[in-house]
Rosetta silent file (secondary structure, phi, psi, omega in degrees, C-alpha in Angstrom):
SEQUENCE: XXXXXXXXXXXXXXXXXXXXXXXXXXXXXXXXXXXXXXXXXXXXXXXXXXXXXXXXXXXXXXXXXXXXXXXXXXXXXXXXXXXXXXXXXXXXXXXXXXXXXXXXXXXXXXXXXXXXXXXXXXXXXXXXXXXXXXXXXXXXXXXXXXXXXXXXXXXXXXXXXXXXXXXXXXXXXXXXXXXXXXXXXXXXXXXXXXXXXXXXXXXXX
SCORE:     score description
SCORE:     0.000 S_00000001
   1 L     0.000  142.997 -178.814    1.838    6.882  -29.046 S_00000001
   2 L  -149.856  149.613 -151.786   -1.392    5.779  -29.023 S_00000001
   3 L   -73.452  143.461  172.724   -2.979    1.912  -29.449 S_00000001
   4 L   -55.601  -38.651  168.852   -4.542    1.519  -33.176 S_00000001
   5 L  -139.117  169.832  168.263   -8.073    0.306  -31.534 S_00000001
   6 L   -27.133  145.822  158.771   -9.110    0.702  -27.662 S_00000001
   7 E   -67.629  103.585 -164.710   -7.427   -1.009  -24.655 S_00000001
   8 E   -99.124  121.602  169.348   -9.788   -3.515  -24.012 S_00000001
   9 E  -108.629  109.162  170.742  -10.182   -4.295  -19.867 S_00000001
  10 E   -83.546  121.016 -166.230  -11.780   -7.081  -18.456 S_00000001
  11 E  -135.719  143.324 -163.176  -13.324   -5.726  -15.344 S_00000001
  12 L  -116.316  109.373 -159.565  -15.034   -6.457  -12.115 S_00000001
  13 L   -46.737  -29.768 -163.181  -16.648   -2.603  -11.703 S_00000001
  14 L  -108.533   -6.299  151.042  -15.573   -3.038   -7.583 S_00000001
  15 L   -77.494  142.141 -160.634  -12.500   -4.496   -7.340 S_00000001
  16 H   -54.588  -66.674 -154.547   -9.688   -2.524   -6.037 S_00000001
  17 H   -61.174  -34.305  166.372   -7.216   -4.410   -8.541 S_00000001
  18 H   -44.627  -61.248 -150.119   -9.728   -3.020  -12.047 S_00000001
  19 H   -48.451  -47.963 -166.807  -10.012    0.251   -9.949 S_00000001
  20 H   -68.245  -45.673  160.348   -5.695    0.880   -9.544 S_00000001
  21 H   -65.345  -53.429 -172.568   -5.880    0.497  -13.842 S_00000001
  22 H   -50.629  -50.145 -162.015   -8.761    2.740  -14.533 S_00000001
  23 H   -59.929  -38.520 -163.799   -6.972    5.713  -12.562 S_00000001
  24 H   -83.830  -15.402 -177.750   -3.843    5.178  -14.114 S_00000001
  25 H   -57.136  -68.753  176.266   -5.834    4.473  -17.797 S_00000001
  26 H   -57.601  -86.038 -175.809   -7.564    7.950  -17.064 S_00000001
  27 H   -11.477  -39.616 -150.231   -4.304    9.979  -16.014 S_00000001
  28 L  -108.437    5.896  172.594   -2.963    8.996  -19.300 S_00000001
  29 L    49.848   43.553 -179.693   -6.196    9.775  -21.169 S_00000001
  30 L   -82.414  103.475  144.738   -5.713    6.283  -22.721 S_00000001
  31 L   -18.501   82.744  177.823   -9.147    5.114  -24.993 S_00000001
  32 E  -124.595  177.338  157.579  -10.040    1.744  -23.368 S_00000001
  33 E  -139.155  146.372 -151.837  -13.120   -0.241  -23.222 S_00000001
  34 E   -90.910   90.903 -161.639  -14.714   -2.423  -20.649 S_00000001
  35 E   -94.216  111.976  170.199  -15.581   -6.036  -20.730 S_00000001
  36 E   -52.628  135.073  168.127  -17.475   -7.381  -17.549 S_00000001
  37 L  -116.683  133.190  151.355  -16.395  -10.482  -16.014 S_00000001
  38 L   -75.745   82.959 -155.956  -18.722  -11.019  -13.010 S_00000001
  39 L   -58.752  -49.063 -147.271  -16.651  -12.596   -9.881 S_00000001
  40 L   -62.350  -63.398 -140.978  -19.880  -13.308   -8.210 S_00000001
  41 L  -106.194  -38.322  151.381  -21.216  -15.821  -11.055 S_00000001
  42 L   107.287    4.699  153.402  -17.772  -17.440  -11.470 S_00000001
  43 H     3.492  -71.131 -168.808  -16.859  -15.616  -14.712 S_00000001
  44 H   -69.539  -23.546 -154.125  -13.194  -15.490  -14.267 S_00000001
  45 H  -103.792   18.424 -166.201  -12.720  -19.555  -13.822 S_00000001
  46 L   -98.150  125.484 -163.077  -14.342  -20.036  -16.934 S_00000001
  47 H   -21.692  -58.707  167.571  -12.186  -21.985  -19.620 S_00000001
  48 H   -15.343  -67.464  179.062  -12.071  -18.658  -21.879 S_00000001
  49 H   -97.204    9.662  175.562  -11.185  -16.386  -19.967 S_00000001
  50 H   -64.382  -44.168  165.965   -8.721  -18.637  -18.357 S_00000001
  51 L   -18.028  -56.680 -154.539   -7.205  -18.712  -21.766 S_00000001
  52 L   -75.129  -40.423 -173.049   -6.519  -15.207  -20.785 S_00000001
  53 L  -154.284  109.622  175.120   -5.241  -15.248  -16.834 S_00000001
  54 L   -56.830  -42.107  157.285   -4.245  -18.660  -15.723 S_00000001
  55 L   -74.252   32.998 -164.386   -5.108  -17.504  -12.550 S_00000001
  56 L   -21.998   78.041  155.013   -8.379  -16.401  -13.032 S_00000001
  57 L   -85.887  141.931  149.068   -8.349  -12.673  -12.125 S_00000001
  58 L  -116.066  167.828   41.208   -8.925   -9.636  -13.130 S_00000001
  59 L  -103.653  173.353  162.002   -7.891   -7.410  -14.564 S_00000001
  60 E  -143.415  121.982  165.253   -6.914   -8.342  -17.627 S_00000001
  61 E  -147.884  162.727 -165.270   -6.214   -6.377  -20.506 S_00000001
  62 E  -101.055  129.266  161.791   -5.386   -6.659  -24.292 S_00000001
  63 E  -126.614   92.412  164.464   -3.452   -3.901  -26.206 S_00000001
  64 L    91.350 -127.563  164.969   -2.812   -4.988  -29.710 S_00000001
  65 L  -104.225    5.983  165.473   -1.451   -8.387  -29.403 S_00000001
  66 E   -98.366  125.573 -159.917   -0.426   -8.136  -26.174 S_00000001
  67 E   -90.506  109.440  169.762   -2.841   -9.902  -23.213 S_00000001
  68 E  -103.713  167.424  157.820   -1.340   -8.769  -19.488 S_00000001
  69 E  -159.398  176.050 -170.136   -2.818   -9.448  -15.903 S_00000001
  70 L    73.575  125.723 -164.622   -2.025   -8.444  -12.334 S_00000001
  71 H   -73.923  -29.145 -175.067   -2.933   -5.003  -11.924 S_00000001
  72 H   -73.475  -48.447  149.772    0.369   -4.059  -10.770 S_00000001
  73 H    -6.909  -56.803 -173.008    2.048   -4.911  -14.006 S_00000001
  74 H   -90.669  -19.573  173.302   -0.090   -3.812  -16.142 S_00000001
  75 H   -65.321  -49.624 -166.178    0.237   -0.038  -14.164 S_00000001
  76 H   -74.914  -48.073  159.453    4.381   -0.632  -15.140 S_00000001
  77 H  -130.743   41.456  124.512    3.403   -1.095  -18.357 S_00000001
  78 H   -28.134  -59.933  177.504    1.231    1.472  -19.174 S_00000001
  79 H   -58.202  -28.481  178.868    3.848    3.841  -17.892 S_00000001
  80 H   -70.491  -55.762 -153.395    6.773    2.084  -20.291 S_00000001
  81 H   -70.370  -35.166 -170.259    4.509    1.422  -23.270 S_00000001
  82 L  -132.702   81.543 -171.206    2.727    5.309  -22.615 S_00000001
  83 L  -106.602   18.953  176.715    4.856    7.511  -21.010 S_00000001
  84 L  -122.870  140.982   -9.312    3.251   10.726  -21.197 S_00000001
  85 L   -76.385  117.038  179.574    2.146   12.088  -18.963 S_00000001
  86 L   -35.240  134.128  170.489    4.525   10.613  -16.667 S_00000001
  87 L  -116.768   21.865  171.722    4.074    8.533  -13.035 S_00000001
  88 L  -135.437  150.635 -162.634    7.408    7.462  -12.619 S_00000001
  89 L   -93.336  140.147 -178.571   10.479    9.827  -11.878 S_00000001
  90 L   -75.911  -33.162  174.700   13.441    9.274  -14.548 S_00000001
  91 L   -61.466  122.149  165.872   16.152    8.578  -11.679 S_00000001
  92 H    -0.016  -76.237 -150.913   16.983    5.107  -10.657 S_00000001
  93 H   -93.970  -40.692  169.096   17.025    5.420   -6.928 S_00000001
  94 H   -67.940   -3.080  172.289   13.725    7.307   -6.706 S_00000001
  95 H  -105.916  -14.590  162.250   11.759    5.138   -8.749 S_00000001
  96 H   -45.059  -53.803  178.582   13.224    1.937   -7.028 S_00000001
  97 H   -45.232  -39.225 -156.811   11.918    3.761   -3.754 S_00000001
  98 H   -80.250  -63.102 -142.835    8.813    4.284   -5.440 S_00000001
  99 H   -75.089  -61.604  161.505    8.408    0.522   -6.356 S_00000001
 100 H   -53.910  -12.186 -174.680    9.067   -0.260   -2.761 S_00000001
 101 H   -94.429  -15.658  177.329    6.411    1.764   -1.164 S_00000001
 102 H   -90.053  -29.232  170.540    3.793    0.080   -3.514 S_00000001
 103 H   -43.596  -50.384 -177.163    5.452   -3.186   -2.248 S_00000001
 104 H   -61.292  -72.990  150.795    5.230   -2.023    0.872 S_00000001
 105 H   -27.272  -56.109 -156.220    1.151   -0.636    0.604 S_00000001
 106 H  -113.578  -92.719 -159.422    0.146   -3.785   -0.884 S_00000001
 107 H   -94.834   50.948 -173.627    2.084   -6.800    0.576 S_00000001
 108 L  -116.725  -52.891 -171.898    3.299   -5.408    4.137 S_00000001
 109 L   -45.107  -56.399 -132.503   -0.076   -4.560    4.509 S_00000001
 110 H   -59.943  -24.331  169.342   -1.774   -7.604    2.882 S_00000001
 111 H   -25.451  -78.980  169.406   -2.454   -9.570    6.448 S_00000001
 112 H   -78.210  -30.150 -178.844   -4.371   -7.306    8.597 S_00000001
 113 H   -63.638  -58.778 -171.504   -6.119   -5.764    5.509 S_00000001
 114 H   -50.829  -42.528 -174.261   -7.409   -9.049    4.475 S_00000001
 115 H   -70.705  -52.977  128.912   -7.985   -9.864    8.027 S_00000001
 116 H   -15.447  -77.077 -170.165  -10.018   -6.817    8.585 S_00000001
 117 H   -63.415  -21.245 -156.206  -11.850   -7.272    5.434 S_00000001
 118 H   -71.591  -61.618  179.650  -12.497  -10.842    6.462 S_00000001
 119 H   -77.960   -8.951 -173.780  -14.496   -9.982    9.599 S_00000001
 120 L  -102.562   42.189  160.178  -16.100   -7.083    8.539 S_00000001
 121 L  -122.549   -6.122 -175.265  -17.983   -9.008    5.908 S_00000001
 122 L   -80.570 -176.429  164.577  -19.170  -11.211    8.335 S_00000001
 123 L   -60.884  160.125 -165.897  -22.328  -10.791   10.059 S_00000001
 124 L   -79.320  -17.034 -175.619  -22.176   -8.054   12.710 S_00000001
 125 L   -69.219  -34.720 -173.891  -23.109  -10.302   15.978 S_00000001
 126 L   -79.025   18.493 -169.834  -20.377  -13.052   14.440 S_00000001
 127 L   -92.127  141.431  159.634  -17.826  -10.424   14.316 S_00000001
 128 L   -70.787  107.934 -173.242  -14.635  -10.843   16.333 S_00000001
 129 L   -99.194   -6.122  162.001  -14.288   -7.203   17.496 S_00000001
 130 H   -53.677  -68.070  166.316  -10.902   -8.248   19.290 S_00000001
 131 H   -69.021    1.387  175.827   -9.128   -9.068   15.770 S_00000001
 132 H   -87.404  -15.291 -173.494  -10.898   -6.226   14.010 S_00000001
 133 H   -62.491  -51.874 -160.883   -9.303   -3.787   16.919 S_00000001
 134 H   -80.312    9.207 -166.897   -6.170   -5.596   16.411 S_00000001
 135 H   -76.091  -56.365 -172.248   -6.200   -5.771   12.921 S_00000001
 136 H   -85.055  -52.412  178.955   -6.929   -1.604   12.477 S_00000001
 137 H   -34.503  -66.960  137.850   -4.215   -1.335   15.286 S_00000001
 138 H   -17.969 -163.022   44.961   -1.261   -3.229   12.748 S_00000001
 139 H  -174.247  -60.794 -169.822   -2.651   -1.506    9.841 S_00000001
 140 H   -55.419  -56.102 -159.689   -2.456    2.600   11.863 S_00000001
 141 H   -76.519    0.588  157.796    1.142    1.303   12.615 S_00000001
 142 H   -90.050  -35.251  172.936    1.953    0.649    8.869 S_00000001
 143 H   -69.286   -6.137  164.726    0.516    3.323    7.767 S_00000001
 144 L   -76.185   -1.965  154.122    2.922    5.700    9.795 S_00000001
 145 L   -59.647  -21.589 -155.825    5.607    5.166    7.315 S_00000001
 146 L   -99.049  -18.296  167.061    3.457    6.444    4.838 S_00000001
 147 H   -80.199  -20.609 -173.458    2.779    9.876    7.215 S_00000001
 148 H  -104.379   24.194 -172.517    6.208   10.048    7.548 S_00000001
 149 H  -116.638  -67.216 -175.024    7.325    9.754    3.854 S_00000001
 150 H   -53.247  -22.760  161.496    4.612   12.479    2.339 S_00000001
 151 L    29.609 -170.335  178.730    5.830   14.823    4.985 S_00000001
 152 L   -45.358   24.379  168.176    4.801   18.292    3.721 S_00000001
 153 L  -119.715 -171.159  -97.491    4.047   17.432   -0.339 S_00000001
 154 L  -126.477  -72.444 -158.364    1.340   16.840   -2.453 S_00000001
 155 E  -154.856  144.536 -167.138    1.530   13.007   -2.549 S_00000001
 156 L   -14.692  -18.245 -148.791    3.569   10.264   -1.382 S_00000001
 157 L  -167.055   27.091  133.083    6.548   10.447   -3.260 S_00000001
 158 E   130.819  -84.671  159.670    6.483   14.167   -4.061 S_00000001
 159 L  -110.171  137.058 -175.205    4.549   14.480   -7.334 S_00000001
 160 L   -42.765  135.928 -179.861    1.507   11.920   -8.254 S_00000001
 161 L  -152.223  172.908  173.926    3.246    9.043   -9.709 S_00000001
 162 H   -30.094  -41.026 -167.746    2.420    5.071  -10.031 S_00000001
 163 H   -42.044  -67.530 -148.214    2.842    5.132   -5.703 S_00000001
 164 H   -98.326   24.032  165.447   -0.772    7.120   -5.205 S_00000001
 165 L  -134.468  -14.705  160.561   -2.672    5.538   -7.877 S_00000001
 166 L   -73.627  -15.043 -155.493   -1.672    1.679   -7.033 S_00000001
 167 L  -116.255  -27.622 -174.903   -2.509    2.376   -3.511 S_00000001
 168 H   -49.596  -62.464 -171.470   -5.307    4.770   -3.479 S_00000001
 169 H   -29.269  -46.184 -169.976   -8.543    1.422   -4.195 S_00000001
 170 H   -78.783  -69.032 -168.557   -6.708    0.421   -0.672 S_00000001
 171 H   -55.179  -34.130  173.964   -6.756    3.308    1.108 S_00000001
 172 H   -96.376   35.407  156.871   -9.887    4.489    0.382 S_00000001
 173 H   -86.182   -4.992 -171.532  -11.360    0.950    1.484 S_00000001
 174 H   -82.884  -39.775  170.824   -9.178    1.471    4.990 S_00000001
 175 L   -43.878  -33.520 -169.285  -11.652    4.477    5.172 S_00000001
 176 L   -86.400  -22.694  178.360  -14.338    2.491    4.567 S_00000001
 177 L   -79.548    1.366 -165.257  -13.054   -0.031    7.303 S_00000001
 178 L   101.091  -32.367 -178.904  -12.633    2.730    9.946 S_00000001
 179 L   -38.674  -53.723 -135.325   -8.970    2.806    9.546 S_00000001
 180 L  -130.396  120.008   37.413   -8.893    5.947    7.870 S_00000001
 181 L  -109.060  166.965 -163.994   -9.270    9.249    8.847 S_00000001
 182 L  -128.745  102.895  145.640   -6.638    8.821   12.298 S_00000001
 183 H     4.974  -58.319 -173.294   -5.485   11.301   14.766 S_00000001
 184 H   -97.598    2.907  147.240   -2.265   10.330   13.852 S_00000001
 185 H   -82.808   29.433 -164.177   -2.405   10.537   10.522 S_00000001
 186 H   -66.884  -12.629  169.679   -2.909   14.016    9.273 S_00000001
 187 H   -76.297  -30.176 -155.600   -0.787   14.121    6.198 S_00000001
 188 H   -91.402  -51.922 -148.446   -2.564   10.867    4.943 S_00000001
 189 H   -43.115  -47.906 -157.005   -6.119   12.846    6.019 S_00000001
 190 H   -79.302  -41.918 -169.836   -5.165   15.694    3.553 S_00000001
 191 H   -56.065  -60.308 -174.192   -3.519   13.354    0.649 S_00000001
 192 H   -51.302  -48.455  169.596   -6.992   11.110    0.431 S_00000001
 193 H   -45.423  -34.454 -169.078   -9.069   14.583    0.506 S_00000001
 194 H  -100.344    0.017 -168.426   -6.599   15.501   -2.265 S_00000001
 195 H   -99.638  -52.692 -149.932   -6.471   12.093   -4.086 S_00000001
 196 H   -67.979  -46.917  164.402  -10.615   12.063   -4.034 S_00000001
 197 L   -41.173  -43.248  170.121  -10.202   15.328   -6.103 S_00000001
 198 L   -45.358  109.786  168.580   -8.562   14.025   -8.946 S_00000001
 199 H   -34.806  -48.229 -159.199  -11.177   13.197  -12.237 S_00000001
 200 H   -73.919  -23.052  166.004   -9.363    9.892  -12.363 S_00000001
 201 H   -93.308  -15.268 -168.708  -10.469    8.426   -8.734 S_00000001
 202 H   -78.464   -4.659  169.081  -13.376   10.195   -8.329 S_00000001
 203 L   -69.696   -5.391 -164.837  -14.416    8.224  -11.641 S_00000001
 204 L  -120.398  -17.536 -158.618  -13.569    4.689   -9.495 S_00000001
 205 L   -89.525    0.000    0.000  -15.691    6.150   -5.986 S_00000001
């Protein structure tokens, strides 16, 4: 099936939450087109697009008549609304699991990442290098569920699905924080080398 005119996405080129929609947009070789909102300039809070996302966020996007937001959402339904080529496994209990581990990625995480992100935007003499150690510390010890889940495959959950394309914008910003690559991670080392391959993120780097 395929939408009658473009998927129209209102997008912020560098946020993570646009970025986790393009890849899955691309995967599915889905037509969209891009409407800037500028965060910086105060875009999003502007009656209009408020219209759109009460919370003024993006993404946003339109298909037809229907206007979504929150990037995870709008990833669930692209896969219902567009299901080929699949990201989600047809069994039950493995795609609940899958839907936890993106839970899991994004608000188990959401603390130290934030916390993290917080100080390393600051200047570098005002940075607290006590919470960014303990910050990346918390962060290595959530990600060792995700070394132990990927065990010997491809990508988290076996074959690329919904999992590795909500979570990749975050992982490869834990890279960018230092987090990432880890001694003690070597399964994650090889998935992001193998995620970075992919047309659809290396279009988002």
């Amino acid at each position: 099936m395929s939408a009658q005119r473009p998927i129209q996405l209102y997008d912020f080129a560098s946020s993570p939450n646009c970025q986790r929609v393009k890849v899955v947009l691309a995967e599915k070789n889905l037509p969209y087109e891009t409407i800037p909102v500028d965060l910086r300039k105060g875009e999003q809070k502007k009656p209009d697009f408020l219209k759109l996302n009460p919370y003024g966020k993006v993404p946003v996007i339109i298909d037809g008549a229907t206007v979504l937001y929150e990037s995870l959402m709008i990833n669930e339904y692209l896969e219902e609304k567009y299901p080929e080529p699949p990201l989600m496994p047809r069994d039950p209990a493995k795609k609940a699991k899958i839907r936890i581990l993106i839970d899991y990625g994004m608000a188990h995480f959401d603390s130290p990442y934030q916390k993290l992100r917080q100080e390393l935007m600051k200047d570098a003499k005002e940075r607290n290098q006590e919470v960014i150690d303990g910050a990346k510390k918390d962060l290595k010890n959530l990600l060792q569920r995700f070394e132990r889940e990927i065990g010997d495959q491809l990508y988290l959950a076996g074959e690329f699905s919904l999992l590795d394309a909500d979570l990749i914008p975050r992982f490869m910003r834990l890279e960018g924080f230092g987090v990432l690559p880890d001694p003690t991670l070597p399964q994650l080392e090889k998935w992001l080398e193998r995620m970075k391959q992919r047309p659809s993120v290396r279009a988002i780097m």
